[in-house]
Amino acid sequence: MSVNITFRRSRMRSGLAFLVLIVFGLSGCGGAVDEIKGLFAQDVYGAIGFSAKTTPPVVVVAPGDNGCSNESPSGTSTSSVKPPPRCLSSAEAANAIYRQCAADCEVVLTFQGTTENSVCGSIAVAENKKFGVGSGSSVTIASNLAMAACTSAAGPTSSCAVVKSRCL
């Protein structure tokens, strides 16, 4: 009888030890999953440029429709699906602004997101010379921040309007 009780206790302890090992092993997977997701998430950047030296003022965004590279899209592709434009550094986004704007643009906003979490940037302009910029997790948030900054810079009776937005 004592052998039977000892065997049951041993089997229960073994089962309990096995469950503890499983729980311990699975608890370590959470960090590994985050690390794997982090391998695929990539930082992406955007920028907004503004020049009041022309009439009407020039406003450009990066990435532009062709992305941030100097290359123009090739016409030899048979696919109608284009990869989304990406800037992979803030310098690349700023350089894309300077390439698009020959009228002495200045970079007035750079913003950063990831391929996993988008971010948007907006610019609002009033009286062809005053502006406000904003960035946030949606176009609405970025536009509202840009409008508030423009109204603050130009005055409450100004005619601020959002003129460009870009989401990454």
XYZ file of N, CA, C and O in Angstrom:
672
model
N 0.815 -1.185 0.000
C 0.000 0.000 0.000
C 0.860 1.250 0.000
O 0.519 2.224 -0.659
N 1.962 1.211 0.746
C 2.814 2.387 0.797
C 3.512 2.619 -0.544
O 3.793 3.740 -0.914
N 3.772 1.577 -1.296
C 4.376 1.711 -2.613
C 3.395 2.417 -3.545
O 3.767 3.283 -4.329
N 2.120 2.064 -3.463
C 1.088 2.660 -4.300
C 0.940 4.156 -3.984
O 0.802 4.975 -4.882
N 0.942 4.540 -2.714
C 0.819 5.941 -2.315
C 2.056 6.721 -2.771
O 1.958 7.829 -3.275
N 3.234 6.138 -2.606
C 4.461 6.779 -3.035
C 4.450 6.998 -4.549
O 4.857 8.044 -5.040
N 3.991 6.013 -5.290
C 3.923 6.120 -6.744
C 2.964 7.239 -7.164
O 3.268 8.026 -8.045
N 1.794 7.342 -6.464
C 0.831 8.401 -6.783
C 1.421 9.782 -6.487
O 1.278 10.706 -7.268
N 2.084 9.910 -5.340
C 2.696 11.190 -4.993
C 3.792 11.555 -6.001
O 3.921 12.698 -6.406
N 4.574 10.584 -6.384
C 5.645 10.820 -7.343
C 5.062 11.266 -8.689
O 5.576 12.169 -9.328
N 3.989 10.613 -9.108
C 3.346 10.965 -10.371
C 2.725 12.358 -10.290
O 2.813 13.132 -11.234
N 2.143 12.713 -9.149
C 1.562 14.048 -8.979
C 2.659 15.112 -8.996
O 2.504 16.165 -9.614
N 3.758 14.829 -8.299
C 4.867 15.775 -8.291
C 5.461 15.935 -9.693
O 5.797 17.036 -10.113
N 5.583 14.858 -10.392
C 6.105 14.928 -11.762
C 5.169 15.738 -12.649
O 5.620 16.550 -13.467
N 3.875 15.514 -12.502
C 2.900 16.278 -13.287
C 2.942 17.751 -12.937
O 2.883 18.623 -13.820
N 3.048 18.064 -11.646
C 3.132 19.451 -11.209
C 4.414 20.104 -11.729
O 4.396 21.231 -12.217
N 5.518 19.398 -11.660
C 6.787 19.922 -12.167
C 6.699 20.160 -13.672
O 7.191 21.168 -14.191
N 6.047 19.260 -14.386
C 5.876 19.422 -15.831
C 5.044 20.667 -16.145
O 5.388 21.443 -17.037
N 3.967 20.882 -15.406
C 3.134 22.068 -15.621
C 3.895 23.351 -15.311
O 3.763 24.352 -16.032
N 4.681 23.337 -14.247
C 5.488 24.512 -13.911
C 6.480 24.808 -15.029
O 6.670 25.965 -15.429
N 7.108 23.778 -15.574
C 8.043 23.978 -16.679
C 7.338 24.526 -17.923
O 7.879 25.389 -18.621
N 6.151 24.062 -18.212
C 5.395 24.563 -19.363
C 5.052 26.038 -19.170
O 5.241 26.856 -20.069
N 4.544 26.381 -17.984
C 4.194 27.774 -17.709
C 5.439 28.653 -17.797
O 5.415 29.731 -18.385
N 6.538 28.204 -17.222
C 7.783 28.968 -17.266
C 8.260 29.130 -18.711
O 8.683 30.206 -19.120
N 8.170 28.090 -19.482
C 8.591 28.151 -20.889
C 7.725 29.086 -21.707
O 8.222 29.857 -22.529
N 6.434 29.045 -21.490
C 5.532 29.910 -22.253
C 5.661 31.371 -21.838
O 5.435 32.266 -22.648
N 5.999 31.629 -20.581
C 6.134 33.020 -20.141
C 7.292 33.713 -20.850
O 7.267 34.918 -21.058
N 8.281 32.967 -21.252
C 9.406 33.548 -21.985
C 9.086 33.846 -23.431
O 9.791 34.583 -24.092
N 8.001 33.300 -23.951
C 7.651 33.505 -25.360
C 7.138 34.905 -25.629
O 7.224 35.376 -26.750
N 6.573 35.578 -24.644
C 6.027 36.917 -24.870
C 7.087 37.877 -25.359
O 6.900 38.615 -26.316
N 8.238 37.866 -24.736
C 9.332 38.723 -25.172
C 9.850 38.320 -26.534
O 10.206 39.165 -27.351
N 9.879 37.031 -26.803
C 10.351 36.561 -28.102
C 9.415 36.998 -29.219
O 9.858 37.388 -30.293
N 8.117 36.969 -28.954
C 7.153 37.416 -29.957
C 7.345 38.899 -30.245
O 7.342 39.331 -31.394
N 7.549 39.698 -29.190
C 7.794 41.125 -29.379
C 9.083 41.364 -30.164
O 9.144 42.248 -31.012
N 10.109 40.570 -29.873
C 11.367 40.711 -30.597
C 11.190 40.349 -32.064
O 11.744 41.015 -32.941
N 10.421 39.326 -32.360
C 10.173 38.935 -33.744
C 9.389 40.023 -34.459
O 9.714 40.385 -35.585
N 8.371 40.582 -33.805
C 7.628 41.686 -34.410
C 8.538 42.879 -34.640
O 8.424 43.573 -35.645
N 9.458 43.128 -33.708
C 10.388 44.233 -33.842
C 11.322 44.076 -35.031
O 11.763 45.054 -35.622
N 11.632 42.829 -35.385
C 12.476 42.597 -36.550
C 11.792 43.053 -37.830
O 12.433 43.489 -38.772
N 10.467 42.928 -37.884
C 9.735 43.280 -39.091
C 9.270 44.729 -39.091
O 8.991 45.279 -40.134
N 9.161 45.360 -37.925
C 8.776 46.769 -37.861
C 9.978 47.602 -38.275
O 11.106 47.327 -37.892
N 9.723 48.606 -39.076
C 10.804 49.441 -39.571
C 10.417 50.898 -39.355
O 9.271 51.281 -39.570
N 11.379 51.697 -38.916
C 11.126 53.128 -38.764
C 10.966 53.750 -40.136
O 11.737 53.458 -41.055
N 9.959 54.601 -40.277
C 9.740 55.356 -41.510
C 9.589 56.824 -41.128
O 9.167 57.146 -40.017
N 9.954 57.712 -42.029
C 9.998 59.137 -41.732
C 9.241 59.914 -42.792
O 9.142 59.501 -43.939
N 8.749 61.058 -42.397
C 8.097 61.972 -43.313
C 8.538 63.385 -43.014
O 9.097 63.671 -41.948
N 8.300 64.274 -43.963
C 8.676 65.673 -43.780
C 7.719 66.549 -44.570
O 7.105 66.104 -45.541
N 7.596 67.790 -44.134
C 6.799 68.787 -44.841
C 7.687 69.998 -45.054
O 8.380 70.449 -44.138
N 7.687 70.503 -46.287
C 8.470 71.678 -46.624
C 7.567 72.831 -47.009
O 6.462 72.636 -47.518
N 8.038 74.050 -46.775
C 7.239 75.248 -47.043
C 8.149 76.355 -47.553
O 9.253 76.549 -47.064
N 7.689 77.084 -48.549
C 8.390 78.261 -49.041
C 7.376 79.348 -49.330
O 6.484 79.174 -50.156
N 7.501 80.467 -48.648
C 6.618 81.610 -48.864
C 7.213 82.570 -49.894
O 6.658 83.633 -50.144
N 8.334 82.192 -50.522
C 9.021 83.075 -51.463
C 8.360 83.097 -52.839
O 8.779 83.860 -53.694
N 7.366 82.257 -53.049
C 6.653 82.240 -54.320
C 5.195 82.566 -54.070
O 4.698 82.482 -52.953
N 4.499 82.958 -55.114
C 3.066 83.203 -55.008
C 2.372 82.288 -55.989
O 2.620 82.380 -57.176
N 1.522 81.404 -55.544
C 1.204 81.042 -54.163
C 2.383 80.307 -53.527
O 3.269 79.852 -54.229
N 2.376 80.199 -52.210
C 3.488 79.524 -51.549
C 3.559 78.059 -51.963
O 2.564 77.466 -52.352
N 4.763 77.498 -51.879
C 4.978 76.106 -52.230
C 4.952 75.270 -50.955
O 5.618 75.604 -49.981
N 4.159 74.219 -50.977
C 4.103 73.254 -49.878
C 4.337 71.878 -50.472
O 3.640 71.483 -51.407
N 5.328 71.157 -49.974
C 5.611 69.806 -50.448
C 5.702 68.865 -49.263
O 5.989 69.273 -48.139
N 5.436 67.591 -49.530
C 5.513 66.565 -48.495
C 6.449 65.465 -48.958
O 6.639 65.249 -50.147
N 7.032 64.790 -48.009
C 7.844 63.615 -48.290
C 7.407 62.522 -47.322
O 7.126 62.811 -46.173
N 7.284 61.317 -47.735
C 7.605 60.865 -49.070
C 6.581 61.370 -50.082
O 5.401 61.465 -49.776
N 7.072 61.682 -51.272
C 6.189 62.086 -52.353
C 5.575 60.858 -53.003
O 5.738 59.734 -52.514
N 4.912 61.056 -54.098
C 4.276 59.929 -54.770
C 5.285 58.914 -55.288
O 4.970 57.750 -55.451
N 6.504 59.358 -55.538
C 7.550 58.450 -56.010
C 8.466 57.992 -54.894
O 9.509 57.427 -55.149
N 8.119 58.263 -53.674
C 8.939 57.845 -52.557
C 10.024 58.856 -52.257
O 9.893 60.033 -52.546
N 11.125 58.388 -51.712
C 12.213 59.274 -51.310
C 13.448 59.116 -52.162
O 14.410 59.824 -51.970
N 13.461 58.194 -53.098
C 14.671 57.972 -53.882
C 14.757 58.955 -55.035
O 13.787 59.609 -55.404
N 15.933 59.051 -55.624
C 16.129 59.895 -56.799
C 15.582 59.246 -58.056
O 15.435 59.888 -59.071
N 15.326 57.956 -57.976
C 14.892 57.230 -59.159
C 13.445 57.542 -59.478
O 12.607 57.652 -58.602
N 13.164 57.654 -60.760
C 11.777 57.792 -61.172
C 11.216 56.397 -61.352
O 11.956 55.461 -61.640
N 9.901 56.227 -61.207
C 9.349 54.889 -61.359
C 9.535 54.403 -62.789
O 9.372 55.157 -63.732
N 9.922 53.155 -62.938
C 10.154 52.630 -64.285
C 8.833 52.260 -64.937
O 7.921 51.775 -64.298
N 8.762 52.493 -66.215
C 7.539 52.184 -66.949
C 7.526 50.775 -67.488
O 6.631 50.397 -68.223
N 8.528 49.979 -67.135
C 8.607 48.633 -67.682
C 7.852 47.613 -66.847
O 7.685 46.493 -67.259
N 7.393 47.985 -65.698
C 6.705 47.044 -64.826
C 5.300 46.767 -65.342
O 4.587 47.659 -65.765
N 4.922 45.502 -65.323
C 3.578 45.137 -65.760
C 2.607 45.120 -64.590
O 1.414 45.008 -64.793
N 3.115 45.233 -63.388
C 2.255 45.208 -62.206
C 1.664 46.589 -61.970
O 2.341 47.598 -62.073
N 0.377 46.621 -61.640
C -0.259 47.904 -61.337
C -0.160 48.245 -59.855
O -0.562 49.309 -59.444
N 0.391 47.341 -59.065
C 0.532 47.565 -57.627
C 1.926 48.110 -57.366
O 2.921 47.468 -57.657
N 1.995 49.340 -56.818
C 3.274 49.944 -56.473
C 3.493 49.797 -54.978
O 2.557 49.885 -54.201
N 4.747 49.583 -54.575
C 5.003 49.552 -53.134
C 4.783 50.947 -52.563
O 4.955 51.947 -53.257
N 4.365 51.031 -51.294
C 4.134 52.353 -50.711
C 5.439 53.125 -50.617
O 6.493 52.548 -50.368
N 5.382 54.441 -50.841
C 6.612 55.225 -50.741
C 7.088 55.273 -49.295
O 6.297 55.396 -48.379
N 8.390 55.167 -49.104
C 8.961 55.169 -47.759
C 10.218 56.019 -47.729
O 11.005 56.009 -48.661
N 10.417 56.734 -46.645
C 11.688 57.386 -46.335
C 12.226 56.661 -45.117
O 11.519 56.512 -44.123
N 13.464 56.197 -45.182
C 14.000 55.365 -44.117
C 14.882 56.127 -43.134
O 15.456 55.540 -42.233
N 14.981 57.456 -43.290
C 15.679 58.287 -42.315
C 15.127 59.705 -42.415
O 14.533 60.076 -43.432
N 15.341 60.498 -41.374
C 14.864 61.879 -41.420
C 15.648 62.679 -42.455
O 15.107 63.573 -43.111
N 16.927 62.352 -42.639
C 17.731 63.040 -43.656
C 17.205 62.733 -45.051
O 17.159 63.617 -45.913
N 16.810 61.486 -45.279
C 16.255 61.109 -46.578
C 14.949 61.860 -46.847
O 14.710 62.329 -47.960
N 14.119 62.017 -45.821
C 12.866 62.762 -45.976
C 13.148 64.236 -46.265
O 12.514 64.840 -47.136
N 14.104 64.821 -45.562
C 14.459 66.230 -45.801
C 15.029 66.417 -47.204
O 14.684 67.384 -47.903
N 15.880 65.497 -47.646
C 16.436 65.590 -48.996
C 15.348 65.476 -50.053
O 15.437 66.123 -51.103
N 14.327 64.668 -49.792
C 13.212 64.561 -50.742
C 12.471 65.891 -50.844
O 12.011 66.268 -51.923
N 12.371 66.620 -49.747
C 11.751 67.957 -49.780
C 12.569 68.874 -50.677
O 12.032 69.550 -51.554
N 13.880 68.894 -50.480
C 14.736 69.792 -51.253
C 14.735 69.434 -52.743
O 14.820 70.318 -53.586
N 14.618 68.141 -53.079
C 14.557 67.746 -54.490
C 13.258 68.188 -55.148
O 13.220 68.497 -56.324
N 12.162 68.195 -54.388
C 10.857 68.547 -54.956
C 10.648 70.048 -55.072
O 9.822 70.493 -55.847
N 11.355 70.826 -54.273
C 11.041 72.248 -54.154
C 12.238 73.086 -54.571
O 13.212 73.204 -53.837
N 12.128 73.680 -55.745
C 13.218 74.503 -56.253
C 13.154 75.927 -55.707
O 14.006 76.740 -56.006
N 12.141 76.264 -54.954
C 11.928 77.647 -54.499
C 12.413 77.863 -53.068
O 11.762 78.521 -52.281
N 13.570 77.327 -52.740
C 14.164 77.524 -51.417
C 13.226 77.117 -50.281
O 12.969 77.887 -49.357
N 12.740 75.912 -50.352
C 11.888 75.410 -49.267
C 12.698 75.197 -48.005
O 13.888 74.902 -48.059
N 12.039 75.332 -46.917
C 12.630 74.934 -45.647
C 11.789 73.790 -45.097
O 10.577 73.735 -45.295
N 12.454 72.856 -44.454
C 11.755 71.743 -43.829
C 11.152 72.272 -42.541
O 11.867 72.721 -41.649
N 9.823 72.252 -42.439
C 9.163 72.815 -41.267
C 8.660 71.737 -40.309
O 8.289 72.050 -39.181
N 8.658 70.482 -40.758
C 8.226 69.391 -39.877
C 8.823 68.093 -40.373
O 8.789 67.804 -41.562
N 9.411 67.334 -39.466
C 9.758 65.941 -39.741
C 9.023 65.105 -38.706
O 8.845 65.529 -37.563
N 8.562 63.946 -39.113
C 7.841 63.084 -38.191
C 8.231 61.646 -38.457
O 8.681 61.302 -39.549
N 8.108 60.823 -37.420
C 8.566 59.441 -37.485
C 7.451 58.498 -37.070
O 6.746 58.738 -36.103
N 7.321 57.423 -37.807
C 6.405 56.348 -37.468
C 7.119 55.029 -37.695
O 8.329 54.999 -37.909
N 6.385 53.965 -37.644
C 6.936 52.657 -37.997
C 5.983 51.992 -38.960
O 4.858 52.452 -39.155
N 6.439 50.914 -39.537
C 5.563 50.170 -40.431
C 4.421 49.515 -39.646
O 3.436 49.110 -40.239
N 4.542 49.439 -38.334
C 3.495 48.868 -37.483
C 2.547 49.934 -36.930
O 1.395 49.661 -36.667
N 3.045 51.153 -36.693
C 2.249 52.247 -36.120
C 2.370 53.468 -37.020
O 3.444 54.040 -37.142
N 1.264 53.864 -37.614
C 1.318 54.996 -38.531
C 1.299 56.317 -37.771
O 0.864 56.397 -36.631
N 1.796 57.345 -38.435
C 1.763 58.707 -37.921
C 1.514 59.617 -39.120
O 1.898 59.308 -40.233
N 0.832 60.724 -38.872
C 0.492 61.663 -39.939
C 1.051 63.035 -39.608
O 1.193 63.395 -38.444
N 1.357 63.804 -40.640
C 1.790 65.186 -40.482
C 0.936 66.077 -41.368
O 0.520 65.667 -42.444
N 0.647 67.288 -40.908
C -0.175 68.243 -41.667
C 0.414 69.634 -41.561
O 1.084 69.967 -40.580
N 0.119 70.457 -42.567
C 0.496 71.863 -42.545
C -0.720 72.697 -42.908
O -1.477 72.351 -43.814
N -0.927 73.763 -42.155
C -1.995 74.732 -42.419
C -1.330 76.063 -42.729
O -0.333 76.429 -42.097
N -1.865 76.780 -43.710
C -1.264 78.036 -44.151
C -2.318 79.135 -44.115
O -3.486 78.905 -44.426
N -1.886 80.347 -43.752
C -2.749 81.531 -43.764
C -1.998 82.684 -44.405
O -0.803 82.861 -44.164
N -2.695 83.446 -45.183
C -2.156 84.674 -45.783
C -0.866 84.444 -46.557
O -0.014 85.319 -46.650
N -0.707 83.265 -47.108
C 0.440 82.898 -47.936
C 1.794 83.074 -47.261
O 2.820 83.085 -47.927
N 1.836 83.252 -45.940
C 3.130 83.395 -45.285
C 3.193 82.791 -43.895
O 4.238 82.409 -43.432
N 2.107 82.728 -43.196
C 2.100 82.155 -41.854
C 1.661 80.699 -41.974
O 0.829 80.356 -42.800
N 2.200 79.867 -41.127
C 1.839 78.458 -41.185
C 1.869 77.840 -39.806
O 2.421 78.391 -38.862
N 1.269 76.665 -39.726
C 1.312 75.844 -38.529
C 1.411 74.400 -38.950
O 0.858 74.015 -39.987
N 2.133 73.606 -38.200
C 2.291 72.190 -38.512
C 1.897 71.370 -37.298
O 1.911 71.852 -36.168
N 1.535 70.134 -37.564
C 1.191 69.222 -36.479
C 1.342 67.783 -36.932
O 1.243 67.490 -38.124
N 1.595 66.901 -35.995
C 1.663 65.474 -36.306
C 0.937 64.710 -35.219
O 0.831 65.156 -34.080
N 0.411 63.552 -35.607
C -0.323 62.721 -34.669
C -0.663 61.380 -35.285
O -0.282 61.085 -36.420
N -1.406 60.591 -34.554
C -1.699 59.226 -34.980
C -2.779 59.142 -36.058
O -3.037 58.074 -36.576
N -3.396 60.269 -36.410
C -4.386 60.272 -37.481
C -4.352 61.609 -38.202
O -3.794 62.585 -37.694
N -4.964 61.656 -39.383
C -5.027 62.904 -40.142
C -5.791 63.957 -39.350
O -5.405 65.128 -39.326
N -6.856 63.558 -38.676
C -7.663 64.505 -37.903
C -6.842 65.160 -36.802
O -6.870 66.381 -36.640
N -6.107 64.365 -36.053
C -5.286 64.911 -34.968
C -4.209 65.835 -35.529
O -4.015 66.955 -35.045
N -3.506 65.390 -36.581
C -2.448 66.212 -37.173
C -3.019 67.511 -37.734
O -2.448 68.585 -37.548
N -4.162 67.440 -38.405
C -4.787 68.635 -38.979
C -5.237 69.604 -37.898
O -5.051 70.827 -38.029
N -5.836 69.084 -36.838
C -6.273 69.951 -35.739
C -5.091 70.657 -35.078
O -5.173 71.848 -34.747
N -3.977 69.940 -34.886
C -2.790 70.560 -34.304
C -2.197 71.611 -35.243
O -1.760 72.676 -34.799
N -2.199 71.329 -36.538
C -1.686 72.300 -37.516
C -2.563 73.545 -37.541
O -2.057 74.673 -37.590
N -3.873 73.370 -37.504
C -4.794 74.517 -37.492
C -4.603 75.356 -36.226
O -4.592 76.585 -36.288
N -4.443 74.705 -35.082
C -4.242 75.437 -33.827
C -2.936 76.222 -33.867
O -2.887 77.383 -33.447
N -1.869 75.623 -34.392
C -0.591 76.326 -34.491
C -0.669 77.479 -35.490
O -0.105 78.557 -35.253
N -1.384 77.289 -36.586
C -1.539 78.354 -37.583
C -2.341 79.516 -36.999
O -1.972 80.677 -37.155
N -3.433 79.214 -36.327
C -4.258 80.251 -35.714
C -3.464 81.011 -34.659
O -3.579 82.230 -34.538
N -2.623 80.303 -33.915
C -1.781 80.948 -32.911
C -0.768 81.878 -33.574
O -0.509 82.975 -33.074
N -0.209 81.473 -34.698
C 0.800 82.287 -35.382
C 0.183 83.450 -36.148
O 0.752 84.539 -36.194
N -0.981 83.235 -36.757
C -1.564 84.246 -37.644
C -2.653 85.072 -36.983
O -3.059 86.095 -37.520
N -3.157 84.616 -35.860
C -4.231 85.347 -35.176
C -5.572 84.668 -35.354
O -5.790 83.937 -36.316
N -6.492 84.916 -34.424
C -7.786 84.212 -34.441
C -8.673 84.592 -35.632
O -9.581 83.849 -35.976
N -8.439 85.728 -36.261
C -9.280 86.121 -37.400
C -8.646 85.730 -38.727
O -9.120 86.146 -39.783
N -7.591 84.915 -38.694
C -6.904 84.520 -39.925
C -7.718 83.493 -40.701
O -8.668 82.909 -40.191
N -7.305 83.291 -41.912
C -7.987 82.317 -42.771
C -7.122 81.078 -42.936
O -6.760 80.687 -44.041
N -6.777 80.454 -41.827
C -5.957 79.243 -41.867
C -6.715 78.113 -42.550
O -7.924 77.956 -42.359
N -5.983 77.333 -43.328
C -6.563 76.162 -43.977
C -5.492 75.096 -44.094
O -4.329 75.393 -44.399
N -5.862 73.852 -43.860
C -4.934 72.742 -44.033
C -4.727 72.557 -45.529
O -5.686 72.411 -46.277
N -3.474 72.572 -45.955
C -3.201 72.458 -47.379
C -2.563 71.120 -47.763
O -2.723 70.684 -48.910
N -1.859 70.466 -46.859
C -1.264 69.164 -47.170
C -1.217 68.319 -45.915
O -1.001 68.816 -44.820
N -1.389 67.023 -46.117
C -1.227 66.035 -45.055
C -0.566 64.806 -45.666
O -0.766 64.513 -46.840
N 0.194 64.097 -44.861
C 0.809 62.854 -45.315
C 0.821 61.899 -44.136
O 1.195 62.263 -43.043
N 0.413 60.662 -44.381
C 0.472 59.627 -43.352
C 1.493 58.574 -43.759
O 1.630 58.255 -44.940
N 2.199 58.059 -42.791
C 3.196 57.016 -43.029
C 2.633 55.682 -42.644
O 1.866 55.568 -41.744
